[in-house]
């Protein structure tokens, strides 16, 4: 053997990265992930296929899970995602609304049957509601809102409104994680041909009852997944001004509309438009903050945007510290001018 | 209708207005000498419990509002605040300084507290603003086998122990109904918490506060997650200001987003 080769091999043998890699490969066939898919009226929810992207990062086999009244078509669609082995389907009206009490029992039975090492859901209203219940029933400490996967047991997540980033390692037998949608691109259904199979249905009785829902109707792009977001704050002064100033700007840019907590609390915009630690987390190509000072709770929801633009009359507003481009001025003059110039260009 | 025995878990966290700093050892966030207060969502839970009593919203009335916390000695301060807002009493499970419970452990502790206190309604914040996990209420409901309603913006009581909750969901609101006993987690729009007045702060000092340990509940602090490191997020560079709308548009074009 040439001395140089020997030296290389010896060195390689000592490199932790390589031994970790080998260790990882030997375990990879044991890993299996269940990705929870969300649906509404038989349609896959936008962004739900991000769970596949995260599942594939973990390695090992990937199954999808879908339950509701009529989910066969959605299951066929999800089955076209490359690298997915199986879609487990339960057709039963009892699960259509994702009520956590019986949906959790349903998941427990299917997780036990499948012997999964990982269960992944989106950090959405559904995932946040159901997954911790399932994790507790299976005695596992869930890891919420992860932004990155370091290895099969190590995950990265923001804490303290995104002011700190924690890397945590789980010792649980089954890892339950919810993923931040903006951190994992949705998988695209292409050439895959996963088997669609019926799962176990324990026919658990729901102990709560779905009464009604009231969803904000909008033709504009969905806030959580939009490429551009224009967001208004307290500086808009009233709901009338908010609508008059922000909506034409959103339409000119083909952007979703967001709002700060101050604007929502003052009734200028609907609650579901709130961007921030306790509202939606967005990461569009362009985030335009209008009349928003930039409190840390708001920044938590938008500071991963590619480009941040800010219009504010206070040159000292904290938003200017994170904005790629800032315009100091009266939004009631500047925004209509901006809207007109975008429209005419 | 059963009389309500409400358990309200509260947590002492770094005040929401403080910008947290990661410590030098990268093991966590600097907490020494930093202003702490009650987790804002727990303020809402206490306020809602007190309003249910004051406005006589529950047909069976409110028999007891018990604030509960697990944390270092200083966590007693948030219990006193809760009592100044109207909670009847407090239970403090004292943890050694620097020790924290993970949400699953909190849920297990709360299950035992619920059983010991005969609670039939738990009102808990939807998340704590330090860990941002948002799990405790759901885990507790699962462990107890009770129904849950998360991210509540409205809670109403009806005949036959029915509780109707309007919840904030992605894209709007959803209304669900269940029967006591149940777990509700609170969202921002539920109410506007009151400030504790000086006379009430003085009165709260005389309200009963029980001190307990994990061992009293037959528990120990079992951790499932190891924090490998805590770092600052990548800083964003502000890109400076422009002085006109035209300047803004040309900068956005230059950045390739228009």
Coordinates of C-alpha atoms in Angstrom, one line a residue, chain A residues 2 9 41 43 62 99 126 128 136 149 154-155 196 211 223 231 254-255 295 304 315 322 327:
Chain A
X2 CA 1.3 3.5 -0.8
X9 CA -7.2 5.8 5.5
X41 CA -63.0 19.0 1.7
X43 CA -58.1 18.8 -1.2
X62 CA -41.5 7.6 4.3
X99 CA -61.0 16.9 16.1
X126 CA -54.0 21.3 12.9
X128 CA -50.3 22.3 16.9
X136 CA -48.1 12.6 25.2
X149 CA -32.8 18.7 10.8
X154 CA -31.1 16.3 16.4
X155 CA -33.2 19.3 15.4
X196 CA -52.4 3.8 -1.2
X211 CA -70.0 23.4 15.5
X223 CA -50.3 34.7 3.6
X231 CA -48.2 44.3 6.1
X254 CA -50.0 40.6 -6.3
X255 CA -49.1 40.2 -2.6
X295 CA -41.4 45.0 17.9
X304 CA -36.4 35.4 7.5
X315 CA -36.7 57.3 11.4
X322 CA -33.6 44.9 9.7
X327 CA -38.3 55.0 3.3

